[in-house]
Tab-separated table of C-alpha atoms in Angstrom:
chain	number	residue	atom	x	y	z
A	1	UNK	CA	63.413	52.347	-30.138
A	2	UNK	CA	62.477	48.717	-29.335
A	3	UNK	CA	64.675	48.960	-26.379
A	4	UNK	CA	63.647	51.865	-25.279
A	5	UNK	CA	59.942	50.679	-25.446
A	6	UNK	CA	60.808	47.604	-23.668
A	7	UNK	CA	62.478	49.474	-20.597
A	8	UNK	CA	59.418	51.964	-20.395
A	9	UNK	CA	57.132	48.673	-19.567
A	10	UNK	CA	59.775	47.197	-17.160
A	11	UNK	CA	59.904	50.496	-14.966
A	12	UNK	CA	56.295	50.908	-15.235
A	13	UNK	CA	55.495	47.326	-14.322
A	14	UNK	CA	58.311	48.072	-11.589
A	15	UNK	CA	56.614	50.775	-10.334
A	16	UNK	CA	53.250	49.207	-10.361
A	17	UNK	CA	54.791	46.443	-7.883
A	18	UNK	CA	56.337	48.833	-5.446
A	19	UNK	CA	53.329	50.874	-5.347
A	20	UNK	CA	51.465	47.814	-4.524
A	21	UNK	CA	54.418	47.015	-1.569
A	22	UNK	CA	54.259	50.260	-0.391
A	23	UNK	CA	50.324	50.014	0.045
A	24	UNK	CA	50.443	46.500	1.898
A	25	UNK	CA	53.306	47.885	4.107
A	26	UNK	CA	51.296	50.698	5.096
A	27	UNK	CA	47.755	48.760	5.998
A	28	UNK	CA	46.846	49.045	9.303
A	29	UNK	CA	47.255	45.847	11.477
A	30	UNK	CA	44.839	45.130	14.031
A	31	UNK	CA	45.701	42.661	16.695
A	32	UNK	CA	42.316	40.791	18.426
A	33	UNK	CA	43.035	37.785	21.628
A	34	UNK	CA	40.227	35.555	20.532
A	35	UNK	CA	38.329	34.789	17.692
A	36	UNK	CA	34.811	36.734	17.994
A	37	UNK	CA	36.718	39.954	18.142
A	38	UNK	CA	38.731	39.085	14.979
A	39	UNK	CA	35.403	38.044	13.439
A	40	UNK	CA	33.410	41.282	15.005
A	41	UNK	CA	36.452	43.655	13.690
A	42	UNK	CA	37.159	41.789	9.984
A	43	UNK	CA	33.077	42.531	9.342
A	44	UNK	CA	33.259	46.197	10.696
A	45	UNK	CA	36.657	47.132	9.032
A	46	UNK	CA	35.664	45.692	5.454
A	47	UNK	CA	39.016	44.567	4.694
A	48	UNK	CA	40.789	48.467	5.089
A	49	UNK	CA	43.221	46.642	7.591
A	50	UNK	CA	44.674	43.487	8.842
A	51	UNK	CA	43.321	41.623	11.563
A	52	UNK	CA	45.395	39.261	13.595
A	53	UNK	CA	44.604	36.504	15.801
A	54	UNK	CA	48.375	35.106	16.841
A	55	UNK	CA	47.715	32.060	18.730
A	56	UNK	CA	48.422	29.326	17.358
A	57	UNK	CA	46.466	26.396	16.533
A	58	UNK	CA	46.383	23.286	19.368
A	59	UNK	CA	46.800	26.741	22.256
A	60	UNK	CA	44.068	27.604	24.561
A	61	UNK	CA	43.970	31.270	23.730
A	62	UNK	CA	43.207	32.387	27.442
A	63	UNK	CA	46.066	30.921	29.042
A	64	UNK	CA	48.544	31.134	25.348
A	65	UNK	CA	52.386	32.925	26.219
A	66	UNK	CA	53.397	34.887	23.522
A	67	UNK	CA	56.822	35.054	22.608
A	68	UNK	CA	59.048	37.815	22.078
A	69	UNK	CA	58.779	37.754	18.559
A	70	UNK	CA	54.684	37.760	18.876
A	71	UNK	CA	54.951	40.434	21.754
A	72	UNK	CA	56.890	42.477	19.587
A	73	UNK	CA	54.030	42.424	16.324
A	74	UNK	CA	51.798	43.054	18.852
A	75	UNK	CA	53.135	46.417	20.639
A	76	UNK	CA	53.275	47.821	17.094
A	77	UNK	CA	49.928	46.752	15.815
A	78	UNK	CA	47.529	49.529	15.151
A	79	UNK	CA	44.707	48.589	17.604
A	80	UNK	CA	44.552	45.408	20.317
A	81	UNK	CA	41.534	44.423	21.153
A	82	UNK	CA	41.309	42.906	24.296
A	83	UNK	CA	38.261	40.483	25.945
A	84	UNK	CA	38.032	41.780	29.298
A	85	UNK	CA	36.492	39.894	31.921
A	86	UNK	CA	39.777	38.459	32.900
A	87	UNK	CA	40.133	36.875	29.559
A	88	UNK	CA	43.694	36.390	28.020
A	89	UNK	CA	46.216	36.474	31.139
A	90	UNK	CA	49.513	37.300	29.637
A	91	UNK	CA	47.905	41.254	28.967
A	92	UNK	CA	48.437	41.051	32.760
A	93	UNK	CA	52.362	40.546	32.125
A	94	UNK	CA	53.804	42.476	29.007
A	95	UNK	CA	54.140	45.959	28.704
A	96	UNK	CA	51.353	47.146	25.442
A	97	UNK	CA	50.801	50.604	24.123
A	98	UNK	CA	48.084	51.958	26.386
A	99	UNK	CA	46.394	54.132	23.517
A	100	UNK	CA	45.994	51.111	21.213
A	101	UNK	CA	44.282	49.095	23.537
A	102	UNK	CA	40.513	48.655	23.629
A	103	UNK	CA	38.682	46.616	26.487
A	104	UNK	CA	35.848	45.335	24.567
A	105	UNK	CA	34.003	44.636	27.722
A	106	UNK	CA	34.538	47.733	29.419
A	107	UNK	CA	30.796	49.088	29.093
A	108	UNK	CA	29.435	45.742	30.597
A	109	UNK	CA	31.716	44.895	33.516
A	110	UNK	CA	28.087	45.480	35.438
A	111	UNK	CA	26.947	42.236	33.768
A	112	UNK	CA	29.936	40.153	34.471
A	113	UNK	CA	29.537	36.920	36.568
A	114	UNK	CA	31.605	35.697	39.079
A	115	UNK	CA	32.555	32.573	39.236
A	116	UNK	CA	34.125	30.315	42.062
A	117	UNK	CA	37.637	29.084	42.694
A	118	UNK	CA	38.741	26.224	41.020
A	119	UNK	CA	42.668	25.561	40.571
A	120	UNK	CA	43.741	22.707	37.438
A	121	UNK	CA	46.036	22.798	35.212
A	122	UNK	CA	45.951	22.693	30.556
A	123	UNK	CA	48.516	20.816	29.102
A	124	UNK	CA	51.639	22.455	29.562
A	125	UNK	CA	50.402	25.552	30.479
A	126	UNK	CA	50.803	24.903	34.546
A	127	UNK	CA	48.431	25.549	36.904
A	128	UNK	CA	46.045	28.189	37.223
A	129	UNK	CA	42.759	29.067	39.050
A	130	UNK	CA	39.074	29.947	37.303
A	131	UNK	CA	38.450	32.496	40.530
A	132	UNK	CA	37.213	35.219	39.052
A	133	UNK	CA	35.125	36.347	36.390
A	134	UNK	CA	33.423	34.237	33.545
A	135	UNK	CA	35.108	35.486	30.610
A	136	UNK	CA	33.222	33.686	27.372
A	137	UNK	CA	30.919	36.430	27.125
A	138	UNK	CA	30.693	36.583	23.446
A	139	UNK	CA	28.409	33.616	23.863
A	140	UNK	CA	25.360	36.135	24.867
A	141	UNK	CA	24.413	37.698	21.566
A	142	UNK	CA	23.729	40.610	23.289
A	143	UNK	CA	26.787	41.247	25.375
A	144	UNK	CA	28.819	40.115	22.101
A	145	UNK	CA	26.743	43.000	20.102
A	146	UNK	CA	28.206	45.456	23.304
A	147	UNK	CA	32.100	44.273	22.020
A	148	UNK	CA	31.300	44.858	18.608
A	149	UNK	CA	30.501	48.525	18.967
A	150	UNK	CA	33.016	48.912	21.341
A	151	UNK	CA	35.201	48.018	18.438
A	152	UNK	CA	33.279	50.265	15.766
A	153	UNK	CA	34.239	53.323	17.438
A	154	UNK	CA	37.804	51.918	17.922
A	155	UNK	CA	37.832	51.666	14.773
A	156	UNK	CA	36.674	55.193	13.542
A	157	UNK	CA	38.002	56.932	16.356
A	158	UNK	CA	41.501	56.051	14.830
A	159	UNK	CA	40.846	56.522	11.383
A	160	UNK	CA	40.889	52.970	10.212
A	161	UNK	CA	37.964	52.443	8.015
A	162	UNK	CA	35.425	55.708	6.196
A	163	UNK	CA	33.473	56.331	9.736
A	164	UNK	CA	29.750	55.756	7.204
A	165	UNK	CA	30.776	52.604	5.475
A	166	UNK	CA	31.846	51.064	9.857
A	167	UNK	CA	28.034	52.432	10.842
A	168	UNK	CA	26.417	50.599	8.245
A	169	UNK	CA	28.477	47.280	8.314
A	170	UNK	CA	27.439	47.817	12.476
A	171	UNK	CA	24.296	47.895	11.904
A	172	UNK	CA	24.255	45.322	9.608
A	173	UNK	CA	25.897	42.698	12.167
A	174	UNK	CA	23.975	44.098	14.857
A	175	UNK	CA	20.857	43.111	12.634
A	176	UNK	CA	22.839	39.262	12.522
A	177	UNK	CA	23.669	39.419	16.532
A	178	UNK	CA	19.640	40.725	17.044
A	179	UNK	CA	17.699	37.580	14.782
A	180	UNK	CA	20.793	35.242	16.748
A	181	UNK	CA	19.326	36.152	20.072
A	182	UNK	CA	16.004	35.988	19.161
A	183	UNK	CA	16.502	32.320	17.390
A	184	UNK	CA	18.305	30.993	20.424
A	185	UNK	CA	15.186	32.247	23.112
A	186	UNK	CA	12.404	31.093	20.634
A	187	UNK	CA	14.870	27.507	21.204
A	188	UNK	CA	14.920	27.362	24.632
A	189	UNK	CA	11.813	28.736	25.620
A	190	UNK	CA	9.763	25.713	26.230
A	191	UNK	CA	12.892	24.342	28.117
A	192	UNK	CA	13.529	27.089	31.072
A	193	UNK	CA	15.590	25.822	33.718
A	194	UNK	CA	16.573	22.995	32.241
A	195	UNK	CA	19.648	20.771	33.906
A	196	UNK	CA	22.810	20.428	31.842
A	197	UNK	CA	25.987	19.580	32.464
A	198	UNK	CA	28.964	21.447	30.678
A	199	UNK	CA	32.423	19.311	30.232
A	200	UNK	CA	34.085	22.824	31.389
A	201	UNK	CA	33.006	25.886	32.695
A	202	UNK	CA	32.551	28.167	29.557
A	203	UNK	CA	28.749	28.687	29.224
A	204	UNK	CA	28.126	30.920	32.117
A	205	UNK	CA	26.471	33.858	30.543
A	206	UNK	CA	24.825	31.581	27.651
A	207	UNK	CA	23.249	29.633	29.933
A	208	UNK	CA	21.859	32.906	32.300
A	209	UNK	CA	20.697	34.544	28.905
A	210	UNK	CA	18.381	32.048	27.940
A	211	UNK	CA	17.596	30.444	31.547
A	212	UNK	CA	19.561	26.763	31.334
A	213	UNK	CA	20.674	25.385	34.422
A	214	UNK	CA	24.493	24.818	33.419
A	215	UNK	CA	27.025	22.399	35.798
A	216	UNK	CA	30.684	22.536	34.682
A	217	UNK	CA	33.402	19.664	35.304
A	218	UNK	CA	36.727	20.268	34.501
A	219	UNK	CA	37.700	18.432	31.814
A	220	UNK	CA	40.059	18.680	28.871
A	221	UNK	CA	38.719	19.879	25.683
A	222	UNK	CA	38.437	16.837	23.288
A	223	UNK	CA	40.348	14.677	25.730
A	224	UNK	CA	38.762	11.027	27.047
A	225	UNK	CA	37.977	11.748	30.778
A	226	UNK	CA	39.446	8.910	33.360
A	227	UNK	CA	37.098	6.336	35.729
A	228	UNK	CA	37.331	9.101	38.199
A	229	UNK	CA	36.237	11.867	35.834
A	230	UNK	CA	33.564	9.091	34.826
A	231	UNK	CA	32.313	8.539	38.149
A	232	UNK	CA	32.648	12.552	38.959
A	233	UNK	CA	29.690	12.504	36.207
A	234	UNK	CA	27.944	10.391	37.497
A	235	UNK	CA	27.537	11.885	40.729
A	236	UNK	CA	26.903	15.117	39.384
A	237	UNK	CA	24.290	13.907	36.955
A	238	UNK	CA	22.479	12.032	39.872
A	239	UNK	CA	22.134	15.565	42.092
A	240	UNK	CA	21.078	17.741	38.624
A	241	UNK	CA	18.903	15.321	37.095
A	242	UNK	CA	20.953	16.525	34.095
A	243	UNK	CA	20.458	14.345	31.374
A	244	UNK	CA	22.320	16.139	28.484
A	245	UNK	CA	26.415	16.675	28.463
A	246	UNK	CA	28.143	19.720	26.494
A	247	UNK	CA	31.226	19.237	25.111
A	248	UNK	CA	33.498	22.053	23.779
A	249	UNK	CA	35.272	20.181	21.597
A	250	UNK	CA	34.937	16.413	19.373
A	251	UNK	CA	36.290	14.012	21.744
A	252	UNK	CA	36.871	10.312	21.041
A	253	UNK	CA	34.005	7.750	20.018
A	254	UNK	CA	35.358	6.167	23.409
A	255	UNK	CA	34.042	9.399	25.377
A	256	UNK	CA	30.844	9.458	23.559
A	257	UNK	CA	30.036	5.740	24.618
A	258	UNK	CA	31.437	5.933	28.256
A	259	UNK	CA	28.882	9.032	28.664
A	260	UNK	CA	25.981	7.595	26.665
A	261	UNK	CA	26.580	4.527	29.126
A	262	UNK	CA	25.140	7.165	32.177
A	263	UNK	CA	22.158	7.762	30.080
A	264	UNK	CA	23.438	11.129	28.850
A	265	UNK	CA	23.413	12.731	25.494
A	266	UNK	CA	26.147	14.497	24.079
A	267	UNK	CA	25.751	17.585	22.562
A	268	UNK	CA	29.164	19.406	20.875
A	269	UNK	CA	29.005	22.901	21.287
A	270	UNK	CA	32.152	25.248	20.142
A	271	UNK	CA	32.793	27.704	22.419
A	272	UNK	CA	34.156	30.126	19.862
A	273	UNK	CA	37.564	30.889	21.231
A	274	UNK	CA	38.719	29.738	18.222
A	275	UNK	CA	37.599	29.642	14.497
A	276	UNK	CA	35.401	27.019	13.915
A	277	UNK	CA	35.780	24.466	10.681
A	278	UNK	CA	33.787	26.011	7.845
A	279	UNK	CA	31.984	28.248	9.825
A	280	UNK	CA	31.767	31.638	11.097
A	281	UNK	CA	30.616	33.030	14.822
A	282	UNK	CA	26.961	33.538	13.254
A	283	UNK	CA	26.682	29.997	11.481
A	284	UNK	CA	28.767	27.755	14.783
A	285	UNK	CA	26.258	29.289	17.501
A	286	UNK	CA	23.096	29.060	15.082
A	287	UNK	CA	23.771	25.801	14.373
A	288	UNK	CA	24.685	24.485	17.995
A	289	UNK	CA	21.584	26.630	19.930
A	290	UNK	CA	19.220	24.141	17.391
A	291	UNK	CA	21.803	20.416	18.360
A	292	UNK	CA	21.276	21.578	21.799
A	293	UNK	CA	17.468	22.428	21.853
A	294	UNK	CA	16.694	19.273	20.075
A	295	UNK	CA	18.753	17.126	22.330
A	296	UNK	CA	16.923	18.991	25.259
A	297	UNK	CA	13.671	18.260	24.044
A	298	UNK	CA	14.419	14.682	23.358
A	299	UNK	CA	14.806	14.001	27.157
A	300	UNK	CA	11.920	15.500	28.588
């Protein structure tokens, strides 16, 4: 009787387990190319699927080349969400499943901004040009809010989350993206048009949304720019009257000095591509709209 007690709990326990393998083999897996849209579709989906960003860490996720192993997990995720805006390039070159994808940007191409042609090179990643369209245009509250519905009705349109619980949780970060927007112009208002200079050219539509005069260089996130680079500052600082830098990443103590030597400030401000260090989307741009205001203010 013992025995047969004993082998009663083991297949139940069994069972319990491959129920639970069966459930995590069947969640939906949703595949996002940057950061804000993982963070945008995570809050909206309330953890009813799994969201994926597959770049890896030290990649620049607009110019990353999945592999065929990563190209693979992606053709059979659920939903892709992609930027738009001629964000992530290798969309451009592998074959996806044209009903999962979602252009998040689709319903704003009208506010895109074009930008000119400049041809460099990241890394290992070759060269490439910047002709085109600005593509960070999560950092606009407002255009980010236009993604995030986008991918609410992905999201019940396909079945992936209770349709009432994705309209709350939408309206609940559209709340977040309103009092974001509404922080950052309260910031800058006393500083319209003001010159700054941007380490690379990623601030396009923050800077139109809240009226700062942004000048981009084309330097290497978190790298130590060269004499030339230095001198390329300079010169650019002299015809702006630009007295604060943005950088999109830490860079040395050596960078810091070498610009603080021009009579700049340096302000760090994460462009979001990524996940930021103990920090979400919300929390990284609230805290850098108030480092840059402050450093603004400082020099007028």
């Amino acid at each position: 009787m013992v025995h047969r007690y004993i082998e009663r709990v083991v297949l139940a326990v069994f069972g319990l387990l491959m129920a639970t393998v069966v459930v995590a083999q069947d969640r939906p897996k949703v595949v996002a190319v940057n950061y804000p849209l993982q963070y945008f579709a995570e809050r909206l989906l309330g953890g009813s699927a799994e969201v994926v960003f597959p770049v890896p860490d030290g990649v620049d996720p607009s110019f990353w080349r999945p592999s065929i192993s990563d190209i693979s997990m992606i053709q059979s995720a659920d939903l892709i969400l992609l930027n738009g805006a001629g964000f992530a390039t290798w969309v451009d070159r592998v074959t996806l499943p044209r009903s999962r994808l979602v252009n998040t940007t689709a319903a704003i191409k009208d506010q895109f901004i074009v930008t000119e042609s400049i041809t460099h090179s990241h890394g290992d990643g070759g060269e490439h040009s910047h002709e085109g369209l600005a593509s960070y245009v999560w950092l606009d509250p407002t255009l980010a809010m236009a993604q995030a519905e986008a991918i609410a009705e992905a999201i019940k349109a396909r079945n992936l989350a209770p349709p009432d619980e994705v309209e709350d949780r939408l309206q609940q970060l559209r709340k977040e993206l309103e009092a974001l927007d509404q922080q950052a112009k309260s910031a800058f208002s006393d500083v319209q048009n003001a010159a700054l200079i941007a380490t690379h050219p990623r601030y396009q539509y923050f800077g139109r949304r809240y009226g700062l005069e942004i000048s981009s260089l084309e330097w290497e996130a978190g790298a130590t720019p060269n004499d030339a680079q230095i001198a390329e500052l300079q010169m650019l600082a002299q015809e702006t009257a630009a007295q604060v830098l943005i950088w999109e990443a830490e860079p040395p103590v050596e960078a810091i000095e070498a610009v603080e030597s021009l009579g700049l400030q340096s302000v760090i401000f994460p462009t979001l591509v990524r996940e930021p260090a103990d920090a979400t989307y919300l929390s990284s741009f609230e805290q850098s709209v108030g480092t840059l205001s402050e450093a603004i203010q400082m020099r007028q």
